[in-house]
CSV table of C-alpha atoms in Angstrom, one decimal:
chain,number,residue,atom,x,y,z
A,1,MET,CA,-18.0,-18.3,29.2
A,2,THR,CA,-17.9,-22.1,30.0
A,3,ASP,CA,-21.7,-22.4,29.1
A,4,GLY,CA,-21.0,-20.9,25.7
A,5,ILE,CA,-18.2,-23.3,25.0
A,6,MET,CA,-20.4,-26.2,26.2
A,7,SER,CA,-23.2,-25.2,23.9
A,8,LYS,CA,-20.8,-25.1,21.0
A,9,ALA,CA,-19.5,-28.5,21.9
A,10,ALA,CA,-23.1,-29.9,22.0
A,11,THR,CA,-23.7,-28.8,18.4
A,12,MET,CA,-20.5,-30.4,17.0
A,13,GLU,CA,-20.9,-32.6,13.9
A,14,ILE,CA,-21.5,-36.3,14.5
A,15,PRO,CA,-19.9,-38.6,11.8
A,16,ILE,CA,-22.3,-40.8,9.9
A,17,ASN,CA,-21.4,-44.0,8.1
A,18,SER,CA,-22.4,-45.0,4.7
A,19,ASN,CA,-25.6,-46.6,6.0
A,20,GLY,CA,-26.8,-43.5,7.7
A,21,ASP,CA,-26.1,-44.9,11.2
A,22,THR,CA,-24.2,-43.1,13.8
A,23,GLY,CA,-21.3,-45.5,14.0
A,24,ALA,CA,-18.6,-43.7,16.0
A,25,LEU,CA,-15.3,-45.3,16.6
A,26,ALA,CA,-14.1,-46.1,20.1
A,27,GLU,CA,-11.3,-43.6,19.9
A,28,ASP,CA,-13.9,-40.9,18.7
A,29,ASP,CA,-16.1,-41.6,21.7
A,30,GLY,CA,-13.1,-41.3,24.0
A,31,LEU,CA,-12.1,-38.0,22.3
A,32,GLU,CA,-15.6,-36.6,22.7
A,33,GLN,CA,-15.7,-37.4,26.4
A,34,ASP,CA,-12.3,-35.9,26.9
A,35,LEU,CA,-13.4,-32.7,25.1
A,36,GLN,CA,-16.6,-32.4,27.2
A,37,GLN,CA,-14.6,-32.9,30.3
A,38,VAL,CA,-12.2,-30.1,29.2
A,39,MET,CA,-15.2,-27.8,28.5
A,40,VAL,CA,-16.6,-28.4,32.0
A,41,SER,CA,-13.4,-28.5,34.1
A,42,GLY,CA,-11.1,-26.4,31.8
A,43,PRO,CA,-9.4,-23.1,32.8
A,44,ASN,CA,-11.2,-19.8,32.9
A,45,LEU,CA,-10.4,-18.0,29.6
A,46,ASN,CA,-10.5,-14.7,31.4
A,47,GLU,CA,-7.1,-15.3,32.9
A,48,THR,CA,-4.2,-17.2,31.4
A,49,SER,CA,-3.3,-20.4,33.3
A,50,ILE,CA,-0.7,-23.2,32.9
A,51,VAL,CA,-2.3,-26.7,32.9
A,52,SER,CA,-0.2,-29.4,34.3
A,53,GLY,CA,-0.9,-32.9,32.9
A,54,GLY,CA,-3.5,-33.9,30.3
A,55,TYR,CA,-6.9,-32.7,29.6
A,56,GLY,CA,-8.3,-34.9,32.3
A,57,GLY,CA,-6.0,-33.4,35.0
A,58,THR,CA,-7.3,-32.3,38.3
A,59,ALA,CA,-7.7,-28.7,39.5
A,60,GLU,CA,-4.5,-29.0,41.5
A,61,GLY,CA,-2.6,-29.0,38.2
A,62,ILE,CA,-3.8,-25.5,37.2
A,63,ILE,CA,-1.4,-22.8,38.2
A,64,PRO,CA,-2.7,-19.2,37.5
A,65,THR,CA,0.0,-17.1,35.9
A,66,SER,CA,-1.1,-14.1,38.1
A,67,SER,CA,0.5,-15.9,41.0
A,68,ILE,CA,3.8,-16.4,39.1
A,69,LYS,CA,6.3,-13.5,39.5
A,70,GLY,CA,10.0,-13.1,39.1
A,71,PRO,CA,11.9,-14.0,42.3
A,72,ASN,CA,13.3,-10.4,42.6
A,73,MET,CA,10.5,-8.2,41.3
A,74,HIS,CA,8.7,-7.8,44.6
A,75,HIS,CA,11.9,-7.4,46.5
A,76,SER,CA,13.3,-4.8,44.1
A,77,SER,CA,10.2,-2.6,44.2
A,78,SER,CA,10.1,-2.8,48.0
A,79,SER,CA,13.8,-1.9,48.2
A,80,SER,CA,13.3,1.1,45.9
A,81,SER,CA,10.4,2.4,47.9
A,82,MET,CA,12.3,1.9,51.2
A,83,ALA,CA,15.3,3.8,49.7
A,84,ALA,CA,13.2,6.7,48.6
A,85,GLU,CA,11.5,6.9,52.0
A,86,GLU,CA,14.8,6.8,53.8
A,87,THR,CA,16.2,9.6,51.5
A,88,THR,CA,13.1,11.7,52.1
A,89,ARG,CA,13.3,11.0,55.8
A,90,GLY,CA,17.0,11.9,55.9
A,91,VAL,CA,16.4,15.3,54.1
A,92,ALA,CA,13.6,16.1,56.5
A,93,VAL,CA,15.7,15.2,59.5
A,94,GLU,CA,18.6,17.4,58.3
A,95,LYS,CA,16.2,20.4,57.8
A,96,ILE,CA,14.7,19.9,61.2
A,97,GLU,CA,18.2,19.7,62.8
A,98,ALA,CA,19.4,22.8,60.9
A,99,MET,CA,16.2,24.7,62.0
A,100,ARG,CA,16.8,23.6,65.6
A,101,LYS,CA,20.4,24.8,65.6
A,102,TRP,CA,19.5,28.1,64.0
A,103,SER,CA,16.7,28.6,66.5
A,104,LEU,CA,19.0,27.9,69.4
A,105,ASN,CA,21.7,30.1,68.1
A,106,THR,CA,19.2,33.0,67.5
A,107,TYR,CA,17.8,32.6,71.0
A,108,LYS,CA,21.3,32.8,72.6
A,109,CYS,CA,22.4,35.8,70.5
A,110,THR,CA,19.1,37.6,71.1
A,111,LYS,CA,19.4,37.0,74.9
A,112,GLN,CA,23.0,38.2,74.8
A,113,MET,CA,22.1,41.3,72.9
A,114,ILE,CA,19.3,42.2,75.2
A,115,SER,CA,21.5,41.7,78.2
A,116,GLU,CA,24.2,44.0,76.8
A,117,ARG,CA,21.7,46.6,76.0
A,118,PHE,CA,20.3,46.7,79.5
A,119,GLY,CA,23.7,46.5,81.1
A,120,ARG,CA,23.2,43.1,82.6
A,121,GLY,CA,25.6,41.2,80.4
A,122,SER,CA,29.3,41.5,79.6
A,123,ARG,CA,30.8,41.9,76.1
A,124,THR,CA,34.2,41.3,74.7
A,125,VAL,CA,35.8,44.6,73.6
A,126,ASP,CA,38.9,45.3,71.6
A,127,LEU,CA,39.4,49.1,72.3
A,128,GLU,CA,42.0,49.7,69.6
A,129,LEU,CA,40.0,47.8,66.9
A,130,GLU,CA,36.8,49.4,67.9
A,131,ALA,CA,38.4,52.9,67.5
A,132,GLN,CA,39.6,52.0,64.1
A,133,ILE,CA,36.2,50.8,63.0
A,134,GLU,CA,34.5,53.9,64.2
A,135,LEU,CA,37.1,56.0,62.4
A,136,LEU,CA,36.4,54.1,59.2
A,137,ARG,CA,32.7,54.7,59.5
A,138,ASP,CA,33.2,58.4,60.1
A,139,THR,CA,35.6,58.7,57.2
A,140,LYS,CA,33.1,56.9,54.9
A,141,ARG,CA,30.4,59.4,55.8
A,142,LYS,CA,32.8,62.4,55.0
A,143,TYR,CA,33.9,60.8,51.7
A,144,GLU,CA,30.3,60.2,50.7
A,145,ASN,CA,29.7,64.0,51.2
A,146,VAL,CA,32.8,64.8,49.0
A,147,LEU,CA,31.4,62.4,46.4
A,148,ARG,CA,28.0,64.0,46.4
A,149,LEU,CA,29.4,67.6,46.1
A,150,ALA,CA,31.8,66.5,43.3
A,151,GLN,CA,28.9,65.0,41.4
A,152,ALA,CA,26.9,68.2,41.8
A,153,LEU,CA,29.9,70.2,40.6
A,154,THR,CA,30.1,68.0,37.5
A,155,ASN,CA,26.4,68.4,36.7
A,156,HIS,CA,26.6,72.2,37.1
A,157,PHE,CA,29.8,72.5,35.1
A,158,TYR,CA,28.4,70.3,32.3
A,159,ASN,CA,25.4,72.6,32.0
A,160,MET,CA,27.7,75.6,31.8
A,161,VAL,CA,29.8,74.0,29.1
A,162,GLN,CA,26.6,73.2,27.1
A,163,THR,CA,25.5,76.8,27.4
A,164,GLN,CA,28.9,78.0,26.2
A,165,HIS,CA,28.7,75.6,23.2
A,166,SER,CA,25.2,76.9,22.3
A,167,LEU,CA,26.3,80.5,22.8
A,168,GLY,CA,29.4,80.0,20.5
A,169,ASP,CA,27.2,78.6,17.8
A,170,THR,CA,24.8,81.5,18.1
A,171,PHE,CA,27.7,84.0,17.8
A,172,ALA,CA,29.1,82.3,14.8
A,173,ASP,CA,25.7,82.3,13.1
A,174,LEU,CA,25.2,86.0,13.8
A,175,SER,CA,28.7,86.7,12.5
A,176,GLN,CA,27.6,85.4,9.1
A,177,LYS,CA,24.3,87.3,9.1
A,178,SER,CA,25.5,90.6,10.5
A,179,PRO,CA,28.3,92.0,8.2
A,180,GLU,CA,28.6,95.2,10.4
A,181,LEU,CA,29.4,93.1,13.5
A,182,ARG,CA,31.1,90.2,11.9
A,183,ASP,CA,34.4,90.6,13.7
A,184,GLU,CA,32.9,91.2,17.1
A,185,PHE,CA,30.6,88.2,16.9
A,186,GLY,CA,33.5,86.2,15.5
A,187,TYR,CA,35.8,87.0,18.4
A,188,ASN,CA,33.2,86.0,20.9
A,189,ALA,CA,32.3,82.8,19.0
A,190,GLU,CA,36.0,81.7,19.1
A,191,THR,CA,36.3,82.5,22.8
A,192,GLN,CA,33.2,80.5,23.7
A,193,LYS,CA,34.4,77.6,21.6
A,194,LEU,CA,37.8,77.7,23.3
A,195,LEU,CA,36.1,77.8,26.7
A,196,CYS,CA,33.9,74.9,25.7
A,197,LYS,CA,36.9,72.8,24.6
A,198,ASN,CA,38.7,73.5,27.9
A,199,GLY,CA,35.6,72.9,29.9
A,200,GLU,CA,35.2,69.4,28.3
A,201,THR,CA,38.8,68.7,29.2
A,202,LEU,CA,38.2,69.7,32.8
A,203,LEU,CA,35.0,67.7,32.9
A,204,GLY,CA,37.1,64.6,31.9
A,205,ALA,CA,39.4,65.3,34.9
A,206,ILE,CA,36.5,65.9,37.3
A,207,ASN,CA,34.7,62.8,36.1
A,208,PHE,CA,37.8,60.7,36.7
A,209,PHE,CA,38.1,62.1,40.2
A,210,VAL,CA,34.4,61.2,40.9
A,211,SER,CA,34.8,57.7,39.5
A,212,SER,CA,37.8,57.0,41.7
A,213,ILE,CA,36.1,58.4,44.8
A,214,ASN,CA,33.0,56.3,44.1
A,215,THR,CA,35.1,53.1,43.8
A,216,LEU,CA,36.9,53.9,47.0
A,217,VAL,CA,33.7,54.6,49.0
A,218,ASN,CA,31.1,52.2,47.6
A,219,LYS,CA,33.4,49.2,46.8
A,220,THR,CA,36.6,49.2,48.8
A,221,MET,CA,35.3,50.7,52.1
A,222,GLU,CA,32.0,48.8,51.7
A,223,ASP,CA,33.8,45.5,51.4
A,224,THR,CA,35.7,46.2,54.6
A,225,LEU,CA,32.5,47.2,56.4
A,226,MET,CA,30.9,43.9,55.3
A,227,THR,CA,33.8,42.0,57.0
A,228,ILE,CA,33.4,44.2,60.0
A,229,LYS,CA,29.7,43.3,60.2
A,230,MET,CA,30.6,39.6,60.1
A,231,TYR,CA,33.1,40.2,62.8
A,232,GLU,CA,30.5,41.9,65.0
A,233,ASN,CA,28.1,39.0,64.6
A,234,ALA,CA,30.8,36.6,65.5
A,235,ARG,CA,31.6,38.6,68.6
A,236,LEU,CA,28.0,38.5,69.6
A,237,GLU,CA,27.8,34.7,69.1
A,238,PHE,CA,31.1,34.2,71.0
A,239,ASP,CA,29.9,36.2,74.0
A,240,ALA,CA,26.5,34.4,73.9
A,241,TYR,CA,28.2,31.0,74.2
A,242,ARG,CA,30.7,32.3,76.7
A,243,SER,CA,27.9,33.5,78.9
A,244,ASP,CA,26.1,30.2,78.5
A,245,LEU,CA,29.2,28.3,79.5
A,246,GLU,CA,29.7,30.5,82.6
A,247,GLU,CA,26.1,29.9,83.7
A,248,LEU,CA,26.5,26.1,83.4
A,249,SER,CA,29.8,26.2,85.2
A,250,LEU,CA,28.1,27.8,88.2
A,251,GLY,CA,25.5,25.0,88.4
A,252,PRO,CA,25.5,21.4,89.8
A,253,ARG,CA,28.2,19.0,88.8
A,254,ASP,CA,26.2,15.8,88.2
A,255,ALA,CA,26.6,13.5,85.1
A,256,VAL,CA,24.0,15.3,83.0
A,257,ALA,CA,25.3,18.7,83.9
A,258,MET,CA,28.9,17.7,83.1
A,259,ALA,CA,27.7,16.5,79.7
A,260,ARG,CA,26.0,19.8,79.0
A,261,ILE,CA,29.2,21.7,80.1
A,262,ASP,CA,31.3,19.6,77.8
A,263,ALA,CA,29.0,20.4,74.8
A,264,ALA,CA,28.9,24.1,75.8
A,265,GLN,CA,32.7,24.1,76.0
A,266,GLN,CA,33.0,22.7,72.5
A,267,GLN,CA,30.6,25.3,71.1
A,268,TYR,CA,32.5,28.0,73.0
A,269,GLN,CA,35.8,26.9,71.4
A,270,VAL,CA,34.3,26.8,67.9
A,271,HIS,CA,32.9,30.4,68.2
A,272,LYS,CA,36.0,31.7,69.8
A,273,GLU,CA,38.1,30.5,66.9
A,274,LYS,CA,35.7,32.1,64.5
A,275,TYR,CA,35.7,35.4,66.4
A,276,GLU,CA,39.5,35.5,66.5
A,277,ARG,CA,39.8,34.6,62.8
A,278,LEU,CA,37.4,37.4,61.8
A,279,ARG,CA,39.1,39.9,64.1
A,280,SER,CA,42.4,39.1,62.4
A,281,ASP,CA,40.7,39.6,58.9
A,282,VAL,CA,39.3,43.0,60.0
A,283,THR,CA,42.7,44.2,61.3
A,284,ILE,CA,44.4,43.2,58.0
A,285,LYS,CA,41.7,44.8,55.8
A,286,LEU,CA,41.7,48.0,57.8
A,287,LYS,CA,45.5,48.3,57.4
A,288,PHE,CA,45.3,47.7,53.6
A,289,LEU,CA,42.4,50.0,53.3
A,290,GLU,CA,44.2,52.9,54.9
A,291,GLU,CA,47.2,52.4,52.6
A,292,ASN,CA,45.0,52.2,49.6
A,293,LYS,CA,43.0,55.3,50.6
A,294,VAL,CA,46.1,57.4,51.1
A,295,LYS,CA,47.5,56.3,47.7
A,296,VAL,CA,44.3,56.9,45.8
A,297,MET,CA,43.4,60.2,47.4
A,298,HIS,CA,47.0,61.6,46.9
A,299,LYS,CA,46.7,61.0,43.2
A,300,GLN,CA,43.1,62.2,42.8
A,301,LEU,CA,43.5,65.4,44.9
A,302,LEU,CA,46.6,66.3,42.9
A,303,LEU,CA,44.7,65.7,39.7
A,304,PHE,CA,41.8,67.8,40.9
A,305,HIS,CA,43.9,70.7,42.0
A,306,ASN,CA,46.1,70.8,38.8
A,307,ALA,CA,43.1,70.6,36.5
A,308,ILE,CA,41.1,73.3,38.2
A,309,SER,CA,44.1,75.6,38.5
A,310,ALA,CA,45.0,75.2,34.8
A,311,TYR,CA,41.5,75.7,33.6
A,312,PHE,CA,40.8,78.9,35.5
A,313,ALA,CA,44.2,80.2,34.6
A,314,GLY,CA,43.4,79.7,31.0
A,315,ASN,CA,46.4,77.5,30.5
A,316,GLN,CA,45.1,75.0,27.9
A,317,GLN,CA,48.5,73.4,27.5
A,318,GLN,CA,48.9,72.8,31.2
A,319,LEU,CA,45.4,71.4,31.4
A,320,GLU,CA,46.0,68.9,28.7
A,321,GLN,CA,49.4,67.9,30.2
A,322,THR,CA,47.7,67.2,33.5
A,323,LEU,CA,45.3,64.7,31.9
A,324,LYS,CA,48.2,63.0,30.2
A,325,GLN,CA,50.1,62.8,33.4
A,326,PHE,CA,47.2,61.0,35.1
A,327,ASN,CA,46.3,58.9,32.1
A,328,VAL,CA,42.8,60.4,31.8
A,329,LYS,CA,41.3,59.7,28.4
A,330,LEU,CA,38.8,62.0,26.8
A,331,ARG,CA,36.1,61.3,24.1
A,332,PRO,CA,37.6,61.4,20.6
A,333,PRO,CA,37.0,64.6,18.6
A,334,GLY,CA,33.8,64.8,16.6
A,335,ALA,CA,31.5,63.4,19.3
A,336,ASP,CA,28.4,65.3,20.2
A,337,LYS,CA,28.7,64.8,24.0
A,338,PRO,CA,31.7,64.3,26.3
A,339,SER,CA,32.5,60.8,27.5
A,340,TRP,CA,31.8,61.5,31.1
A,341,LEU,CA,28.1,62.0,30.5
A,342,GLU,CA,27.8,58.4,29.1
A,343,GLU,CA,29.4,57.0,32.2
A,344,GLN,CA,26.9,58.7,34.5
């Protein structure tokens, strides 16, 4: 690049006086020498530089701009990188610590469970609470059976009502097309329509019964059983850390062992409080569940009995009164199918 500039400088015009001589002024000679010196020792045009002094300055006066940076730019980028690295490192450390605690807890609980299963370990038992829990599980199994049978009854009775509806329509059609049997077909058509209407009313009552039992079994009881599962897990953890503390207490009493015993004592206390809190929650939920179960089943069993009795006694007024008493709403007239089918 410097050679190109020098070649251009060599071909610059030389002033000529009126006589044709090359009479250059003294200042022009000095300017030409300065220009040539700049071409030789000037800055590299491939990078921008700051020249200190005049054209004849030495190389020490040239400061490349690539070496000039803001006083805080390098420090700021370094700080950002370090902060990002520290954040990433902190997250990784937290994950590793959480995994370590989970692994240790799982190991202790598995060891305790195996010890209990093979009769080598002791477990904390609340006989009264355990009996209530077992009774709840047995009750849930029986209520699930009641729910399954009630759903089967609903499906079968719905099919019968649909058959009665079709049979009534057929009798009515034959009554119009068979003048000699018009009255007989007409009576049967009216009977089947009445049975169909009462059947749809009974279906509404049975469906309300099924819906209430389903809520009791699959929501209320299931919620209590989930709390019981949490309680049983807390009991296992409590016994695991209790056994660990007992084993450490039987060992040596040096400084390292005492530090481990203190840590085990803290963990034992934490899990003991968790166990006692969940045991209290289970006791309260079992109490409220029993009260709610008695209240719901008293109402639903009375509804089921009164509706079935009124239907098979042919007492349409009593059947409708039963549904009003228990606030059971039926599908509005003119609908093709009863409301209970849509809720299935």
